[in-house]
CSV table of C-alpha atoms in Angstrom, one decimal:
chain,number,residue,atom,x,y,z
A,18,MET,CA,-13.3,-22.5,-62.1
A,19,ARG,CA,-13.3,-23.1,-58.4
A,20,THR,CA,-12.8,-19.4,-57.7
A,21,ARG,CA,-15.8,-18.4,-59.8
A,22,TRP,CA,-17.9,-21.1,-58.1
A,23,LEU,CA,-16.8,-20.0,-54.6
A,24,ARG,CA,-17.6,-16.3,-55.3
A,25,LYS,CA,-21.1,-17.3,-56.6
A,26,ALA,CA,-21.8,-19.5,-53.6
A,27,THR,CA,-20.8,-16.8,-51.2
A,28,TYR,CA,-22.9,-14.2,-53.0
A,29,GLN,CA,-25.9,-16.6,-52.9
A,30,HIS,CA,-25.4,-17.2,-49.2
A,31,ARG,CA,-25.3,-13.5,-48.4
A,32,ARG,CA,-28.5,-12.9,-50.3
A,33,ASN,CA,-30.2,-15.7,-48.4
A,34,ARG,CA,-28.9,-14.4,-45.1
A,35,HIS,CA,-30.1,-10.9,-45.9
A,36,ALA,CA,-33.6,-12.2,-46.7
A,37,ARG,CA,-33.8,-14.1,-43.4
A,38,ARG,CA,-32.8,-11.0,-41.5
A,39,GLN,CA,-35.4,-8.9,-43.3
A,40,GLU,CA,-38.0,-11.4,-42.2
A,41,ALA,CA,-36.8,-11.5,-38.6
A,42,GLY,CA,-36.9,-7.7,-38.1
A,43,PRO,CA,-34.3,-5.6,-36.3
A,44,PRO,CA,-32.1,-7.4,-33.7
A,45,ALA,CA,-32.9,-7.1,-30.1
A,46,ARG,CA,-30.4,-5.0,-28.1
A,47,ASP,CA,-29.9,-6.2,-24.6
A,48,LEU,CA,-27.3,-6.2,-21.9
A,49,GLN,CA,-26.8,-9.9,-21.6
A,50,ALA,CA,-23.2,-11.1,-21.1
A,51,PRO,CA,-21.6,-12.8,-24.1
A,52,PRO,CA,-21.2,-16.6,-24.1
A,53,ASP,CA,-18.7,-18.1,-21.7
A,54,ALA,CA,-15.3,-17.3,-23.1
A,55,GLY,CA,-14.1,-20.6,-21.9
A,56,THR,CA,-16.7,-22.6,-23.9
A,57,LEU,CA,-16.2,-23.3,-27.6
A,58,GLN,CA,-19.4,-22.1,-29.4
A,59,PRO,CA,-20.8,-24.1,-32.3
A,60,PRO,CA,-21.3,-22.5,-35.7
A,61,ASP,CA,-24.4,-20.4,-35.9
A,62,ALA,CA,-27.5,-21.3,-37.9
A,63,CYS,CA,-26.5,-19.1,-40.8
A,64,THR,CA,-23.2,-21.0,-41.3
A,65,TYR,CA,-24.6,-24.4,-42.2
A,66,PRO,CA,-26.3,-23.3,-45.4
A,67,LEU,CA,-23.0,-21.9,-46.6
A,68,ILE,CA,-21.2,-25.2,-45.9
A,69,GLU,CA,-24.0,-27.2,-47.7
A,70,SER,CA,-24.0,-24.8,-50.7
A,71,ILE,CA,-20.3,-25.4,-51.1
A,72,VAL,CA,-20.0,-29.1,-50.6
A,73,ARG,CA,-23.2,-30.0,-52.5
A,74,GLU,CA,-22.9,-27.5,-55.3
A,75,PRO,CA,-24.4,-29.2,-58.4
A,76,ARG,CA,-22.3,-27.2,-60.8
A,77,MET,CA,-19.2,-29.1,-59.7
A,78,PRO,CA,-19.3,-32.2,-61.8
A,79,ASN,CA,-15.6,-32.9,-61.3
A,80,ALA,CA,-15.6,-32.5,-57.5
A,81,THR,CA,-14.7,-35.7,-55.7
A,82,ALA,CA,-16.0,-36.9,-52.4
A,83,ALA,CA,-12.5,-36.3,-51.0
A,84,TRP,CA,-12.5,-32.7,-52.2
A,85,ARG,CA,-15.9,-32.1,-50.6
A,86,ARG,CA,-14.7,-33.5,-47.2
A,87,PHE,CA,-11.5,-31.5,-47.4
A,88,THR,CA,-13.4,-28.3,-48.1
A,89,SER,CA,-15.8,-28.9,-45.2
A,90,LEU,CA,-12.9,-29.6,-42.8
A,91,MET,CA,-11.1,-26.4,-43.8
A,92,ILE,CA,-14.2,-24.2,-43.2
A,93,LEU,CA,-14.9,-25.8,-39.8
A,94,LEU,CA,-11.3,-25.4,-38.8
A,95,ALA,CA,-11.4,-21.7,-39.7
A,96,MET,CA,-14.5,-21.2,-37.6
A,97,THR,CA,-13.0,-23.2,-34.7
A,98,MET,CA,-9.8,-21.1,-34.7
A,99,THR,CA,-11.9,-17.9,-34.7
A,100,ALA,CA,-14.0,-19.1,-31.7
A,101,THR,CA,-10.9,-20.3,-29.8
A,102,ALA,CA,-9.2,-16.9,-30.3
A,103,GLY,CA,-12.1,-15.2,-28.5
A,104,ALA,CA,-12.0,-17.8,-25.7
A,105,ALA,CA,-8.4,-17.1,-24.6
A,106,GLU,CA,-7.8,-17.0,-20.9
A,107,PRO,CA,-8.0,-13.5,-19.5
A,108,PRO,CA,-4.7,-11.9,-18.5
A,109,GLY,CA,-3.5,-12.3,-14.9
A,110,PRO,CA,-2.8,-12.0,-12.1
A,111,HIS,CA,-5.2,-14.8,-11.1
A,112,SER,CA,-4.0,-15.1,-7.5
A,113,ARG,CA,-2.3,-13.2,-4.7
A,114,ALA,CA,0.9,-15.2,-5.4
A,115,GLU,CA,0.9,-14.1,-9.0
A,116,ALA,CA,0.3,-10.4,-8.0
A,117,THR,CA,3.0,-10.3,-5.4
A,118,ARG,CA,5.5,-12.0,-7.8
A,119,THR,CA,4.7,-9.2,-10.4
A,120,ILE,CA,5.3,-6.5,-7.8
A,121,ALA,CA,8.5,-8.1,-6.5
A,122,ASP,CA,9.9,-8.4,-10.0
A,123,LEU,CA,9.0,-4.8,-10.9
A,124,ARG,CA,10.7,-3.4,-7.8
A,125,ARG,CA,13.7,-5.8,-7.8
A,126,ILE,CA,17.0,-4.1,-7.0
A,127,VAL,CA,19.4,-4.8,-9.9
A,128,THR,CA,22.1,-2.2,-9.3
A,129,GLU,CA,25.7,-3.5,-8.7
A,130,ARG,CA,25.8,-2.3,-5.1
A,131,GLY,CA,22.1,-2.7,-4.4
A,132,VAL,CA,20.7,-4.1,-1.1
A,133,GLU,CA,17.6,-6.3,-1.0
A,134,ARG,CA,17.2,-8.3,2.2
A,135,VAL,CA,14.3,-9.7,4.2
A,136,GLU,CA,15.5,-11.3,7.4
A,137,LYS,CA,15.3,-11.9,11.1
A,138,VAL,CA,17.4,-10.0,13.5
A,139,ARG,CA,17.9,-10.9,17.2
A,140,ILE,CA,16.7,-7.8,19.1
A,141,GLY,CA,15.6,-7.7,22.7
A,142,GLY,CA,15.9,-11.4,23.1
A,143,ILE,CA,13.5,-12.3,20.3
A,144,GLU,CA,13.6,-12.7,16.5
A,145,GLN,CA,12.4,-9.5,14.8
A,146,TRP,CA,11.9,-9.0,11.0
A,147,VAL,CA,13.4,-6.3,8.8
A,148,ALA,CA,13.2,-5.5,5.1
A,149,ILE,CA,16.3,-3.6,3.9
A,150,ARG,CA,16.3,-2.1,0.4
A,151,GLY,CA,18.4,0.4,-1.6
A,152,ASN,CA,20.2,0.9,-4.8
A,153,ASP,CA,23.6,1.6,-3.3
A,154,ASP,CA,24.9,0.3,0.1
A,155,ARG,CA,26.9,3.5,0.4
A,156,ASN,CA,23.8,5.6,0.7
A,157,PRO,CA,22.7,6.8,4.2
A,158,ILE,CA,20.5,4.5,6.2
A,159,LEU,CA,16.8,5.5,6.8
A,160,LEU,CA,15.0,3.4,9.5
A,161,MET,CA,11.2,3.8,9.5
A,162,LEU,CA,9.4,3.3,12.8
A,163,HIS,CA,5.9,2.4,12.0
A,164,GLY,CA,2.7,3.6,13.7
A,165,GLY,CA,-0.1,2.0,15.5
A,166,PRO,CA,0.9,0.5,17.8
A,167,GLY,CA,1.0,-2.4,15.4
A,168,TRP,CA,0.1,-0.6,12.2
A,169,VAL,CA,3.0,-1.9,10.2
A,170,SER,CA,4.4,-0.1,7.1
A,171,MET,CA,6.5,-2.9,5.6
A,172,PRO,CA,3.6,-4.5,3.7
A,173,THR,CA,2.6,-1.2,2.0
A,174,SER,CA,6.1,0.1,1.4
A,175,TRP,CA,5.9,-1.5,-2.1
A,176,TYR,CA,3.6,1.5,-3.0
A,177,PHE,CA,5.4,4.5,-1.5
A,178,GLN,CA,9.0,3.6,-0.9
A,179,ARG,CA,10.6,2.7,-4.3
A,180,GLY,CA,11.8,6.3,-5.0
A,181,TRP,CA,13.4,6.6,-1.5
A,182,GLU,CA,15.6,3.6,-2.3
A,183,GLU,CA,17.5,5.5,-5.0
A,184,TYR,CA,18.9,7.9,-2.3
A,185,PHE,CA,18.7,5.9,1.0
A,186,THR,CA,19.1,2.4,2.2
A,187,VAL,CA,15.6,2.0,3.7
A,188,VAL,CA,14.8,-0.3,6.6
A,189,GLN,CA,11.3,-1.4,7.4
A,190,TRP,CA,11.1,-3.0,10.8
A,191,ASP,CA,8.1,-5.0,12.2
A,192,GLN,CA,8.3,-4.1,15.9
A,193,ARG,CA,7.8,-6.5,18.8
A,194,GLY,CA,4.2,-7.7,18.7
A,195,ALA,CA,3.5,-6.5,15.1
A,196,GLY,CA,3.4,-7.9,11.6
A,197,LYS,CA,5.9,-10.6,10.8
A,198,THR,CA,7.5,-10.4,14.2
A,199,TYR,CA,4.2,-11.3,15.8
A,200,THR,CA,3.9,-14.3,13.6
A,201,GLU,CA,7.5,-15.4,14.4
A,202,ASN,CA,7.0,-15.4,18.2
A,203,ASP,CA,4.6,-16.9,20.7
A,204,PRO,CA,2.3,-14.0,21.8
A,205,ALA,CA,1.9,-15.5,25.3
A,206,VAL,CA,5.7,-15.3,25.7
A,207,ILE,CA,6.1,-11.8,24.5
A,208,ALA,CA,3.0,-10.3,26.1
A,209,PRO,CA,4.7,-9.5,29.5
A,210,THR,CA,7.5,-7.7,27.6
A,211,MET,CA,5.1,-5.3,25.7
A,212,THR,CA,6.0,-2.1,27.6
A,213,HIS,CA,7.1,1.3,26.4
A,214,GLU,CA,10.5,1.0,27.9
A,215,ARG,CA,11.1,-2.4,26.2
A,216,MET,CA,10.0,-0.9,22.9
A,217,ILE,CA,12.4,2.1,23.3
A,218,ALA,CA,15.2,-0.4,24.2
A,219,ASP,CA,14.4,-2.4,21.1
A,220,THR,CA,14.6,0.7,19.0
A,221,GLU,CA,18.1,1.5,20.4
A,222,GLU,CA,19.2,-2.1,19.7
A,223,MET,CA,18.0,-1.9,16.2
A,224,VAL,CA,19.8,1.3,15.5
A,225,ALA,CA,23.0,-0.1,17.0
A,226,TRP,CA,22.7,-3.2,14.8
A,227,LEU,CA,22.2,-1.2,11.7
A,228,ARG,CA,25.2,1.1,12.4
A,229,LYS,CA,27.4,-1.9,12.9
A,230,GLU,CA,26.0,-4.0,10.0
A,231,PHE,CA,26.5,-1.2,7.5
A,232,GLY,CA,29.5,0.5,9.0
A,233,LYS,CA,27.7,3.8,9.7
A,234,ASP,CA,28.3,6.3,12.5
A,235,ARG,CA,24.9,7.9,12.0
A,236,ILE,CA,21.6,7.1,10.4
A,237,PHE,CA,18.3,8.8,9.8
A,238,VAL,CA,15.3,7.7,11.8
A,239,LEU,CA,11.7,8.5,10.6
A,240,GLY,CA,9.1,8.0,13.2
A,241,ASN,CA,5.4,7.8,12.2
A,242,SER,CA,2.6,8.3,14.7
A,243,TRP,CA,3.2,5.8,17.5
A,244,GLY,CA,6.7,5.5,16.0
A,245,SER,CA,7.2,9.2,16.5
A,246,TYR,CA,7.1,8.7,20.2
A,247,LEU,CA,9.9,6.0,19.9
A,248,GLY,CA,11.8,8.4,17.6
A,249,ILE,CA,11.7,11.3,20.0
A,250,GLU,CA,12.9,9.1,22.9
A,251,LEU,CA,15.7,7.8,20.7
A,252,ALA,CA,16.7,11.3,19.7
A,253,ARG,CA,16.8,12.4,23.3
A,254,ARG,CA,18.8,9.4,24.4
A,255,ARG,CA,21.2,8.8,21.4
A,256,PRO,CA,21.5,12.0,19.4
A,257,GLU,CA,25.0,11.1,18.4
A,258,TRP,CA,23.7,8.1,16.5
A,259,LEU,CA,21.5,10.2,14.2
A,260,HIS,CA,22.0,12.4,11.1
A,261,ALA,CA,18.5,13.8,12.0
A,262,TYR,CA,15.2,12.7,13.5
A,263,ILE,CA,12.3,13.0,11.1
A,264,GLY,CA,8.8,13.0,12.6
A,265,MET,CA,5.6,12.3,10.7
A,266,GLY,CA,2.2,12.4,12.3
A,267,GLN,CA,4.3,13.6,15.3
A,268,ALA,CA,2.9,12.8,18.8
A,269,THR,CA,3.3,15.6,21.3
A,270,ASN,CA,0.6,16.3,23.9
A,271,VAL,CA,-1.5,13.3,23.2
A,272,PRO,CA,-4.5,14.1,25.5
A,273,GLU,CA,-4.8,17.5,23.9
A,274,SER,CA,-4.5,15.9,20.4
A,275,GLU,CA,-7.4,13.6,21.3
A,276,ARG,CA,-9.5,16.6,22.5
A,277,ARG,CA,-8.9,18.5,19.3
A,278,GLY,CA,-9.8,15.5,17.2
A,279,TRP,CA,-13.1,15.0,19.1
A,280,ALA,CA,-14.0,18.7,18.7
A,281,TRP,CA,-13.2,18.7,15.0
A,282,THR,CA,-15.2,15.6,14.4
A,283,MET,CA,-18.2,16.9,16.3
A,284,ASN,CA,-18.1,20.1,14.2
A,285,GLN,CA,-18.2,18.0,11.0
A,286,ALA,CA,-21.1,15.9,12.3
A,287,ARG,CA,-23.1,18.9,13.3
A,288,ARG,CA,-22.4,20.6,9.9
A,289,ASP,CA,-23.5,17.4,8.2
A,290,GLY,CA,-26.6,17.0,10.4
A,291,ASN,CA,-25.5,13.5,11.2
A,292,ALA,CA,-27.6,12.5,14.2
A,293,GLU,CA,-26.0,9.1,14.7
A,294,ALA,CA,-22.4,10.6,14.8
A,295,ILE,CA,-23.5,13.4,17.2
A,296,ALA,CA,-25.1,10.9,19.5
A,297,ASP,CA,-22.0,8.7,19.5
A,298,LEU,CA,-19.7,11.6,20.2
A,299,GLU,CA,-21.9,13.0,22.9
A,300,SER,CA,-22.0,9.6,24.6
A,301,ILE,CA,-18.2,9.7,25.2
A,302,ALA,CA,-18.1,13.3,26.4
A,303,PRO,CA,-16.3,14.8,28.2
A,304,TYR,CA,-13.6,13.1,26.1
A,305,ALA,CA,-9.9,12.8,27.1
A,306,GLN,CA,-10.2,14.8,30.2
A,307,GLY,CA,-8.0,14.4,33.3
A,308,ASP,CA,-5.0,12.1,33.7
A,309,SER,CA,-6.7,8.7,33.0
A,310,ALA,CA,-6.4,7.0,29.7
A,311,VAL,CA,-9.3,7.2,27.2
A,312,PRO,CA,-11.1,3.8,27.3
A,313,LEU,CA,-10.5,1.9,24.1
A,314,SER,CA,-14.3,1.7,23.4
A,315,SER,CA,-14.5,5.5,23.5
A,316,LEU,CA,-11.4,5.9,21.4
A,317,LEU,CA,-12.8,3.6,18.7
A,318,LYS,CA,-16.1,5.4,18.7
A,319,GLN,CA,-14.3,8.7,18.2
A,320,ARG,CA,-12.0,7.3,15.5
A,321,LYS,CA,-15.0,5.8,13.6
A,322,TRP,CA,-16.4,9.3,12.9
A,323,LEU,CA,-13.1,11.1,12.7
A,324,ASN,CA,-12.1,8.6,9.9
A,325,HIS,CA,-15.5,9.0,8.3
A,326,TYR,CA,-14.9,12.7,7.9
A,327,GLY,CA,-11.4,12.4,6.5
A,328,GLY,CA,-9.4,13.1,9.7
A,329,MET,CA,-7.1,10.1,9.0
A,330,VAL,CA,-6.9,10.1,5.2
A,331,HIS,CA,-7.9,13.4,3.6
A,332,ASN,CA,-11.1,13.3,1.6
A,333,ARG,CA,-11.5,9.5,2.3
A,334,THR,CA,-13.5,7.7,4.9
A,335,GLY,CA,-10.7,5.8,6.6
A,336,GLY,CA,-7.6,3.7,5.8
A,337,GLU,CA,-9.4,0.9,4.0
A,338,ALA,CA,-7.4,1.4,0.8
A,339,GLU,CA,-4.1,1.2,2.6
A,340,ALA,CA,-5.2,-1.8,4.6
A,341,ALA,CA,-6.2,-3.6,1.4
A,342,ALA,CA,-2.8,-2.9,-0.1
A,343,VAL,CA,-1.2,-5.0,2.7
A,344,SER,CA,-2.4,-8.1,0.9
A,345,LEU,CA,-0.1,-7.3,-2.1
A,346,SER,CA,3.1,-7.2,-0.1
A,347,PRO,CA,5.9,-9.4,-1.5
A,348,GLU,CA,7.5,-9.5,1.9
A,349,TYR,CA,4.4,-11.1,3.6
A,350,THR,CA,3.6,-14.8,3.4
A,351,ASP,CA,0.0,-16.0,3.6
A,352,ALA,CA,0.6,-16.8,7.3
A,353,ASP,CA,1.8,-13.3,8.0
A,354,LEU,CA,-1.2,-11.8,6.2
A,355,ALA,CA,-3.6,-14.0,8.2
A,356,LYS,CA,-2.3,-12.6,11.5
A,357,VAL,CA,-1.5,-9.0,10.6
A,358,TRP,CA,-4.7,-7.5,12.1
A,359,GLU,CA,-4.6,-9.9,15.1
A,360,ALA,CA,-1.1,-8.5,15.7
A,361,ASN,CA,-2.4,-4.9,15.4
A,362,ALA,CA,-5.1,-5.6,18.0
A,363,PHE,CA,-2.5,-7.3,20.3
A,364,SER,CA,-0.2,-4.3,20.1
A,365,MET,CA,-2.9,-1.8,20.7
A,366,ASP,CA,-4.2,-3.7,23.7
A,367,LYS,CA,-0.7,-3.8,25.3
A,368,LEU,CA,0.6,-0.3,24.4
A,369,LEU,CA,-2.1,2.1,23.5
A,370,GLY,CA,-3.5,2.9,26.9
A,371,ASP,CA,-0.2,4.5,28.2
A,372,LEU,CA,0.3,6.3,24.9
A,373,LEU,CA,-2.9,8.2,25.3
A,374,THR,CA,-1.7,9.8,28.5
A,375,LEU,CA,1.7,10.9,27.2
A,376,ASP,CA,2.6,14.6,27.0
A,377,LEU,CA,5.9,15.1,25.1
A,378,SER,CA,5.4,18.9,24.9
A,379,HIS,CA,7.9,19.2,27.8
A,380,VAL,CA,10.6,18.2,25.5
A,381,ARG,CA,12.1,21.6,24.5
A,382,ARG,CA,15.5,20.6,23.3
A,383,LEU,CA,17.0,18.0,20.9
A,384,ASP,CA,20.7,17.7,20.2
A,385,THR,CA,20.1,16.4,16.7
A,386,PRO,CA,18.6,18.1,13.6
A,387,LEU,CA,14.8,17.9,13.6
A,388,ILE,CA,12.5,17.6,10.5
A,389,LEU,CA,8.7,17.4,10.7
A,390,PHE,CA,6.4,16.3,7.9
A,391,LEU,CA,2.8,17.2,8.9
A,392,GLY,CA,-0.5,16.7,7.1
A,393,ARG,CA,-2.5,19.9,7.0
A,394,HIS,CA,-5.7,17.9,7.6
A,395,ASP,CA,-4.4,15.5,10.3
A,396,TYR,CA,-6.8,15.2,13.2
A,397,ASN,CA,-5.9,11.6,14.0
A,398,VAL,CA,-2.7,13.0,15.7
A,399,SER,CA,-3.2,16.7,15.7
A,400,SER,CA,-0.8,18.4,13.3
A,401,THR,CA,-1.6,21.8,14.9
A,402,ALA,CA,-0.4,20.6,18.3
A,403,ALA,CA,2.7,19.2,16.6
A,404,ALA,CA,3.4,22.5,14.9
A,405,GLU,CA,3.0,24.4,18.2
A,406,TRP,CA,5.6,22.1,19.8
A,407,PHE,CA,7.9,22.6,16.8
A,408,GLY,CA,7.8,26.3,17.4
A,409,LEU,CA,9.1,25.9,20.9
A,410,VAL,CA,11.7,23.1,20.6
A,411,GLN,CA,15.3,23.9,20.1
A,412,ALA,CA,17.6,21.9,17.8
A,413,PRO,CA,20.8,22.4,15.9
A,414,GLU,CA,18.7,22.9,12.8
A,415,LYS,CA,15.0,22.2,12.2
A,416,LYS,CA,12.5,22.2,9.3
A,417,LEU,CA,8.7,21.9,9.2
A,418,VAL,CA,7.2,20.7,5.9
A,419,TRP,CA,3.4,21.0,5.5
A,420,PHE,CA,1.6,18.5,3.2
A,421,GLU,CA,-1.4,20.4,2.1
A,422,HIS,CA,-3.4,17.5,0.6
A,423,SER,CA,-2.8,15.0,3.4
A,424,ALA,CA,-4.1,14.0,6.8
A,425,HIS,CA,-2.3,11.3,8.8
A,426,GLU,CA,-0.9,9.0,6.1
A,427,VAL,CA,1.5,11.5,4.4
A,428,MET,CA,3.6,8.9,2.6
A,429,ILE,CA,0.5,7.3,1.1
A,430,GLU,CA,-1.4,10.5,0.3
A,431,GLU,CA,1.5,12.5,-1.2
A,432,PRO,CA,4.3,10.1,-2.1
A,433,GLY,CA,5.9,12.4,-4.6
A,434,LYS,CA,6.2,15.3,-2.2
A,435,MET,CA,7.4,12.9,0.4
A,436,LEU,CA,10.3,11.8,-1.8
A,437,LEU,CA,11.2,15.4,-2.7
A,438,SER,CA,11.1,16.4,0.9
A,439,LEU,CA,13.5,13.6,2.0
A,440,VAL,CA,15.9,14.5,-0.8
A,441,HIS,CA,15.8,18.2,-0.3
A,442,HIS,CA,15.8,18.4,3.5
A,443,ALA,CA,17.3,15.2,4.9
A,444,LEU,CA,19.9,14.0,2.2
A,445,PRO,CA,22.0,17.2,2.4
A,446,ILE,CA,22.7,16.5,6.1
A,447,ALA,CA,24.2,13.2,5.1
A,448,GLU,CA,26.1,14.8,2.2
A,449,ARG,CA,27.7,17.3,4.6
A,450,ALA,CA,28.8,14.4,6.8
A,451,GLY,CA,30.3,12.5,3.8
A,452,ASP,CA,27.8,9.6,4.2
A,453,VAL,CA,27.0,9.3,0.5
A,454,PRO,CA,28.6,7.6,-2.5
A,455,PRO,CA,31.3,9.5,-4.3
A,456,PRO,CA,30.2,11.5,-7.3
């Protein structure tokens, strides 16, 4: 009886609703957003006639008041549950803390002999921060020397490094005046110590500490951009500590590199008909001439347009994507993040001037194996100048790997090829030295 009555009431409701829609005409189609998902919406106008047709149906002589109330409540409950299901909170992350926890958990080292450490080390009389990660503590050590000065790689390593950790114990180090190390120390105290010789000495101390901490005779050192200057000096002074030196964005004759970068950027601007870029570049000409350092204001003007035309990151207009990824670093606290670009500016102010006058092309011999990873489109630090130097330098063994789709940020631009290159060209050196886990 109740079933037949409910079917009839539903049929009558649908006929009524169809008639109302015919009278109203076709629905308007607009691009307005749906109601706020967090607000419970009341039943629409078409719903109330259905409720009334059920609870006041005259053909229900035996229906009690209690039954009518119960039926009404059940219908309203069903509509409420439907509305609430559509109003569920959107999936996270809803904050930086949630995002970094997700990344940290995803890349968590869970192997039996794994290494996962973020800690301070006493280097050069101050506390300096390192992140050490790897699947097996018997793997060879790979220390990365970041660029800049002050352009830290620890906070973006979550993106490019995870594969390395299967074959190496990877060390990211925030150098004196950079990243977490800058936050840890009073800038006024360390400012007088920000010299090239002190940075080289810090690098030696860090390598010595790693060799002792992990019981290794030799390690790999990968120097990127500014870090490639520190790496070359380390390779010259302590070749016996290294399996090999790996250079990426390798600095050689820096004034010549700057001149080539300016000329390439001017060619792009002229081809593009970019009057603003041409005027800016002409305003700093002649650029990088003589023995004096390029003024920082001129350097920044040159880099503005070099980056715009993809000389730093191929087919992009600069390093904004990489810079944004810093905020997702599990190793960085909010306090570290708040000061990371202040630290970058601090390091550049103290160290960049002398770097711009360096000429390392006179280094014609290294007593450790040499591997270069060069981006074909790198005009930030000229890859053609680095390749010319590579052709002249002597080493026990050497290998040049071109990254055809990269400019200056090789590990960000081609992370897969970067991993393969490390495994194919660096790891066999450690295997020959017995510095790998047993099979």
